[in-house]
């Protein structure tokens, strides 16, 4: 078989630890998790569900920081190594939006995609309920806000890292105003990042009897990774247990040119809450991935995920192993 091709720029200096001896899981946790503590900022209650990209000679990110008023805010940050972060204590002030949508209500669960040399932030933006906000930045200092992508209610808006068939492309998850008890992943296209259409269904929650960790709702996680096998999508899934919601995550392969067609989908989770910082916190039993870094040459991938809505964790793996796992445990 030909060697799998993985798109992206070489990233030899990405944060990395080898698979621990005796570990047979497709991904493994950073030995010093959590990588970002809840109190990195003087006023932060928690820092989690955040987005990171390679930037200049290091990394930049947009962080979900809930403050001690328990307001959900977004902050920019920089790091040399992806492990030690300098997060701006001031919230991001988005510029240039129509005041009707530019007035800040709340923002959470950001993702950042680099497309054609610019960085695009998508987040869950308050506008008569949650919807998908979009902003562009070149430097993580000035952020230009665009129109919201969709009508409320919607969450987990994740852009693809390139145009598909000449259009910007986004996954999202129509929701409700609260702790939504349902949710499928959809695909939408736009010529200009303002007008979205060509909506297509991608995946529904799995039947309980087949894969219970993803039986209540699902949502896209990090920006998908392009490989010769298809788009590798890491996504979260929710189980409604007798003790509340449990957030785990798994993987799927989507068709390269028709990403609404899933090729394979993991029946097993890649990760489910197990460590103490995932099991306890402001919201127990949550592992919620929003970003990944990868090095195409080695196939290494580093996944950042929110832990118990309190701190940020990091996990490592190899893209070819995750793809093999996705096919081996496929439920489609
Ligand atoms: C979801 C989102 C996430 C959060 C999760 C668990 O609905 O609000 O930000 O991590 O619930 O509380």
Coordinates of C-alpha atoms and ligand atoms in Angstrom, one line a residue:
X1 CA 0.0 0.0 0.0
X2 CA 1.2 3.5 -0.8
X3 CA 2.3 5.6 2.2
X4 CA -0.5 7.6 3.6
X5 CA -0.2 11.3 2.7
X6 CA -1.0 13.9 5.4
X7 CA -1.4 17.6 4.5
X8 CA 0.0 20.4 6.5
X9 CA 3.3 22.2 7.2
X10 CA 6.2 20.4 8.9
X11 CA 6.0 20.9 12.6
X12 CA 9.1 19.2 14.0
X13 CA 9.0 21.2 17.3
X14 CA 5.5 20.3 18.3
X15 CA 4.8 19.3 21.9
X16 CA 5.4 15.5 22.0
X17 CA 5.9 12.6 24.3
X18 CA 6.3 9.0 23.2
X19 CA 3.7 6.3 23.9
X20 CA 4.3 5.1 27.5
X21 CA 5.4 1.5 27.9
X22 CA 2.5 -0.9 28.2
X23 CA 0.0 1.5 26.6
X24 CA -2.1 0.0 23.9
X25 CA -4.6 2.8 23.4
X26 CA -4.6 4.8 20.2
X27 CA -3.8 8.1 22.1
X28 CA -2.1 8.8 25.4
X29 CA -2.1 11.7 27.8
X30 CA 0.7 14.1 28.5
X31 CA 2.5 13.0 31.6
X32 CA 2.3 16.5 33.2
X33 CA -1.4 17.1 32.5
X34 CA -3.2 19.4 32.9
X35 CA -1.1 21.5 30.6
X36 CA -3.0 24.8 31.4
X37 CA -4.2 25.3 35.0
X38 CA -7.4 26.9 35.9
X39 CA -5.8 29.9 37.6
X40 CA -3.2 31.0 35.0
X41 CA -4.9 34.4 34.9
X42 CA -5.6 36.4 38.1
X43 CA -9.3 36.5 37.4
X44 CA -9.8 33.1 35.8
X45 CA -12.1 30.5 37.3
X46 CA -11.2 28.0 34.6
X47 CA -9.3 27.7 31.2
X48 CA -10.4 24.9 28.9
X49 CA -12.0 24.1 25.5
X50 CA -9.5 26.3 23.7
X51 CA -7.8 26.6 20.2
X52 CA -4.1 26.6 19.3
X53 CA -2.2 26.9 16.0
X54 CA 1.4 27.1 14.9
X55 CA 2.3 30.8 14.7
X56 CA 5.6 32.4 13.7
X57 CA 8.4 30.6 15.6
X58 CA 5.9 29.1 18.2
X59 CA 2.2 28.9 18.8
X60 CA -0.8 31.2 19.3
X61 CA -4.2 30.5 20.6
X62 CA -7.6 31.6 21.5
X63 CA -8.6 30.5 25.0
X64 CA -11.9 30.0 26.7
X65 CA -11.5 31.6 30.1
X66 CA -14.4 31.7 32.4
X67 CA -13.9 34.5 34.9
X68 CA -14.8 34.6 38.6
X69 CA -18.1 36.2 37.7
X70 CA -18.5 32.9 35.7
X71 CA -18.7 34.9 32.5
X72 CA -17.5 33.0 29.4
X73 CA -14.8 35.1 27.7
X74 CA -12.1 34.6 25.0
X75 CA -8.4 35.6 25.4
X76 CA -5.5 35.4 23.1
X77 CA -2.2 33.7 24.1
X78 CA 1.2 32.9 22.9
X79 CA 3.7 30.1 23.6
X80 CA 7.2 29.1 22.4
X81 CA 6.6 25.3 23.0
X82 CA 2.9 24.8 23.1
X83 CA 3.2 23.8 26.8
X84 CA 3.9 27.0 28.7
X85 CA 1.4 29.7 27.8
X86 CA 1.3 33.5 28.2
X87 CA -2.4 34.4 28.0
X88 CA -3.4 38.0 27.8
X89 CA -5.5 38.9 30.9
X90 CA -7.6 41.3 28.8
X91 CA -10.4 39.7 26.8
X92 CA -10.2 39.8 23.0
X93 CA -12.1 42.9 21.6
X94 CA -13.5 42.0 18.2
X95 CA -13.5 44.9 15.8
X96 CA -15.5 46.0 12.8
X97 CA -18.7 44.0 13.2
X98 CA -22.1 45.5 12.6
X99 CA -23.1 46.7 16.2
X100 CA -26.2 44.6 16.0
X101 CA -24.1 41.4 16.3
X102 CA -20.8 43.0 17.5
X103 CA -22.1 43.7 21.0
X104 CA -20.4 41.2 23.3
X105 CA -22.8 38.8 25.1
X106 CA -20.7 35.7 25.7
X107 CA -18.3 33.5 23.7
X108 CA -17.0 30.0 24.3
X109 CA -15.5 26.9 22.8
X110 CA -13.3 28.6 20.1
X111 CA -11.6 26.9 17.2
X112 CA -8.9 28.5 14.9
X113 CA -8.4 27.5 11.3
X114 CA -5.6 28.8 9.1
X115 CA -6.9 29.3 5.6
X116 CA -4.9 30.8 2.8
X117 CA -2.5 32.5 5.2
X118 CA -5.1 34.1 7.5
X119 CA -6.4 32.8 10.8
X120 CA -10.1 32.4 11.4
X121 CA -11.7 32.0 14.8
X122 CA -15.1 30.4 15.1
X123 CA -16.8 30.3 18.5
X124 CA -20.1 29.9 20.1
X125 CA -21.3 33.5 20.1
X126 CA -24.2 34.9 22.1
X127 CA -26.9 36.5 19.9
X128 CA -30.4 35.8 21.1
X129 CA -29.0 32.4 22.1
X130 CA -25.9 30.6 21.0
X131 CA -24.8 30.8 17.3
X132 CA -21.5 30.6 15.4
X133 CA -19.3 33.8 15.5
X134 CA -16.5 34.2 13.0
X135 CA -13.5 36.5 13.1
X136 CA -10.2 36.9 11.1
X137 CA -6.8 37.7 12.5
X138 CA -3.3 37.9 11.1
X139 CA -1.5 38.5 14.4
X140 CA -3.7 37.4 17.3
X141 CA -3.7 41.0 18.4
X142 CA -6.4 42.6 16.2
X143 CA -9.4 40.5 15.4
X144 CA -11.9 41.5 12.7
X145 CA -15.4 40.1 13.4
X146 CA -17.5 38.9 10.5
X147 CA -21.2 38.1 10.4
X148 CA -22.5 35.2 12.5
X149 CA -22.6 32.1 10.3
X150 CA -26.0 30.8 11.1
X151 CA -29.3 31.6 12.9
X152 CA -29.3 30.7 16.5
X153 CA -29.2 28.1 17.9
X154 CA -26.0 26.5 16.9
X155 CA -22.7 25.3 18.4
X156 CA -19.4 23.6 17.5
X157 CA -18.8 25.5 14.3
X158 CA -15.5 24.2 12.8
X159 CA -14.0 25.4 9.6
X160 CA -12.1 23.2 7.2
X161 CA -8.5 24.4 6.6
X162 CA -9.0 24.9 2.8
X163 CA -11.8 25.7 0.4
X164 CA -13.6 22.6 -0.9
X165 CA -14.9 22.8 -4.4
X166 CA -14.0 26.5 -4.4
X167 CA -16.0 27.3 -1.2
X168 CA -15.3 27.8 2.5
X169 CA -16.6 24.8 4.4
X170 CA -17.8 24.5 8.0
X171 CA -19.2 21.7 10.2
X172 CA -21.7 22.8 12.9
X173 CA -24.2 21.4 15.3
X174 CA -27.8 22.9 15.4
X175 CA -28.7 23.1 19.1
X176 CA -31.2 24.7 21.5
X177 CA -30.9 27.4 24.1
X178 CA -29.7 25.2 27.0
X179 CA -27.9 22.0 27.6
X180 CA -29.1 20.6 24.4
X181 CA -30.2 16.9 24.7
X182 CA -29.8 16.2 21.0
X183 CA -27.5 17.0 18.1
X184 CA -26.2 16.0 14.7
X185 CA -23.2 17.3 12.8
X186 CA -24.0 19.2 9.5
X187 CA -21.9 20.6 6.7
X188 CA -22.3 24.0 5.1
X189 CA -20.5 26.0 2.4
X190 CA -20.0 29.7 1.7
X191 CA -18.4 31.7 -1.1
X192 CA -17.4 34.5 1.2
X193 CA -17.7 33.4 4.9
X194 CA -20.9 35.4 5.2
X195 CA -23.6 33.6 3.3
X196 CA -23.8 29.9 4.1
X197 CA -25.8 27.2 2.3
X198 CA -25.6 23.8 0.6
X199 CA -26.4 22.4 4.0
X200 CA -25.8 18.6 4.3
X201 CA -26.2 16.1 7.1
X202 CA -22.9 14.4 8.1
X203 CA -23.6 12.2 11.2
X204 CA -26.2 11.6 13.8
X205 CA -25.7 10.3 17.3
X206 CA -25.1 6.5 17.3
X207 CA -27.7 4.0 18.5
X208 CA -27.2 3.3 22.3
X209 CA -26.8 -0.4 21.6
X210 CA -24.0 0.3 19.1
X211 CA -21.8 3.0 20.7
X212 CA -23.2 4.5 23.9
X213 CA -20.6 7.1 24.4
X214 CA -22.0 9.0 21.4
X215 CA -25.7 8.1 21.7
X216 CA -27.1 11.5 22.8
X217 CA -25.4 14.2 20.8
X218 CA -22.2 14.7 18.9
X219 CA -20.1 17.8 17.8
X220 CA -17.0 18.4 15.7
X221 CA -13.8 19.0 17.6
X222 CA -10.6 20.2 16.1
X223 CA -10.2 21.5 12.5
X224 CA -10.2 18.3 10.4
X225 CA -6.8 17.0 9.1
X226 CA -6.6 16.3 5.4
X227 CA -5.1 12.9 4.5
X228 CA -5.1 10.6 1.4
X229 CA -7.6 8.4 3.3
X230 CA -10.1 11.3 3.8
X231 CA -10.6 14.1 6.3
X232 CA -9.7 12.9 9.8
X233 CA -12.4 14.4 12.1
X234 CA -12.0 14.1 15.9
X235 CA -15.4 14.7 17.5
X236 CA -17.0 14.6 20.9
X237 CA -20.0 12.5 21.8
X238 CA -22.2 12.5 24.8
X239 CA -23.7 9.7 26.9
X240 CA -26.6 10.6 29.2
X241 CA -25.8 8.5 32.3
X242 CA -27.9 8.2 35.5
X243 CA -25.4 10.6 36.9
X244 CA -25.5 13.2 34.1
X245 CA -23.7 13.8 30.8
X246 CA -20.4 12.2 30.0
X247 CA -18.3 13.8 27.2
X248 CA -15.9 11.5 25.4
X249 CA -14.3 11.8 21.9
X250 CA -13.7 9.6 18.9
X251 CA -12.8 9.8 15.3
X252 CA -14.3 9.7 11.8
X253 CA -13.1 9.8 8.2
X254 CA -15.0 12.1 5.8
X255 CA -14.8 12.0 2.0
X256 CA -12.3 14.6 0.7
X257 CA -14.5 16.3 -1.8
X258 CA -17.9 15.5 -0.3
X259 CA -17.1 15.8 3.4
X260 CA -20.8 15.2 4.4
X261 CA -20.2 11.6 3.4
X262 CA -18.6 9.7 6.3
X263 CA -16.4 6.8 5.3
X264 CA -15.7 5.3 8.7
X265 CA -16.6 6.2 12.3
X266 CA -15.1 4.8 15.5
X267 CA -17.4 2.7 17.7
X268 CA -14.9 2.9 20.5
X269 CA -13.9 6.2 22.0
X270 CA -10.4 7.6 21.6
X271 CA -10.7 9.1 25.1
X272 CA -13.3 9.1 27.8
X273 CA -12.9 10.8 31.2
X274 CA -10.6 8.6 33.4
X275 CA -8.0 10.8 35.1
X276 CA -9.0 12.8 38.2
X277 CA -8.8 16.2 36.4
X278 CA -11.3 14.9 33.8
X279 CA -13.6 13.2 36.4
X280 CA -13.8 16.2 38.8
X281 CA -14.1 19.9 38.3
X282 CA -16.8 22.4 37.6
X283 CA -18.5 20.0 35.3
X284 CA -17.4 16.4 36.1
X285 CA -16.7 13.8 33.4
X286 CA -15.9 16.0 30.4
X287 CA -13.1 15.5 27.8
X288 CA -13.8 18.1 25.1
X289 CA -11.3 18.5 22.2
X290 CA -11.1 21.8 20.3
X291 CA -7.7 21.7 18.6
X292 CA -4.9 19.6 17.3
X293 CA -1.4 20.2 16.0
X294 CA 0.2 17.7 13.6
X295 CA 3.5 17.0 11.8
X296 CA 2.8 15.5 8.4
X297 CA 6.2 13.8 8.0
X298 CA 6.1 11.8 11.3
X299 CA 2.2 11.6 11.5
X300 CA 2.4 12.8 15.0
X301 CA -0.7 14.6 16.4
X302 CA -1.2 16.5 19.7
X303 CA -4.8 17.0 20.8
X304 CA -5.7 19.7 23.3
X305 CA -8.9 19.1 25.2
X306 CA -10.9 20.7 27.9
X307 CA -11.1 18.7 31.2
X308 CA -14.2 18.8 33.4
X309 CA -14.8 22.4 32.1
X310 CA -11.9 23.5 34.4
X311 CA -8.4 22.9 32.9
X312 CA -6.8 22.0 29.6
X313 CA -5.3 18.6 28.9
X314 CA -3.0 17.4 26.1
X315 CA -2.9 14.0 24.4
X316 CA -0.6 12.5 21.8
X317 CA -1.0 9.9 19.0
X318 CA -0.1 9.0 15.4
X319 CA -2.5 9.9 12.6
X320 CA -2.1 6.5 10.8
X321 CA -2.8 4.7 14.0
X322 CA -6.0 6.8 14.6
X323 CA -7.1 6.1 11.1
X324 CA -6.5 2.4 11.4
X325 CA -8.4 2.5 14.8
X326 CA -11.3 4.4 13.1
X327 CA -11.6 1.7 10.4
X328 CA -11.1 -1.2 12.7
X329 CA -13.9 -0.1 15.1
X330 CA -16.1 1.4 12.3
X331 CA -19.8 1.4 13.0
X332 CA -21.0 2.6 9.6
Ligands
LIG1 C1 -21.4 21.8 26.2 C2 -20.6 23.0 26.0 C3 -19.1 22.9 26.4 C4 -19.0 22.2 27.7 C5 -19.9 20.9 27.8 C6 -19.9 20.3 29.2 O1 -22.7 22.0 25.9 O2 -21.1 24.1 26.8 O3 -18.5 24.1 26.5 O4 -17.6 21.7 27.9 O5 -21.2 21.3 27.5 O6 -20.3 21.1 30.1

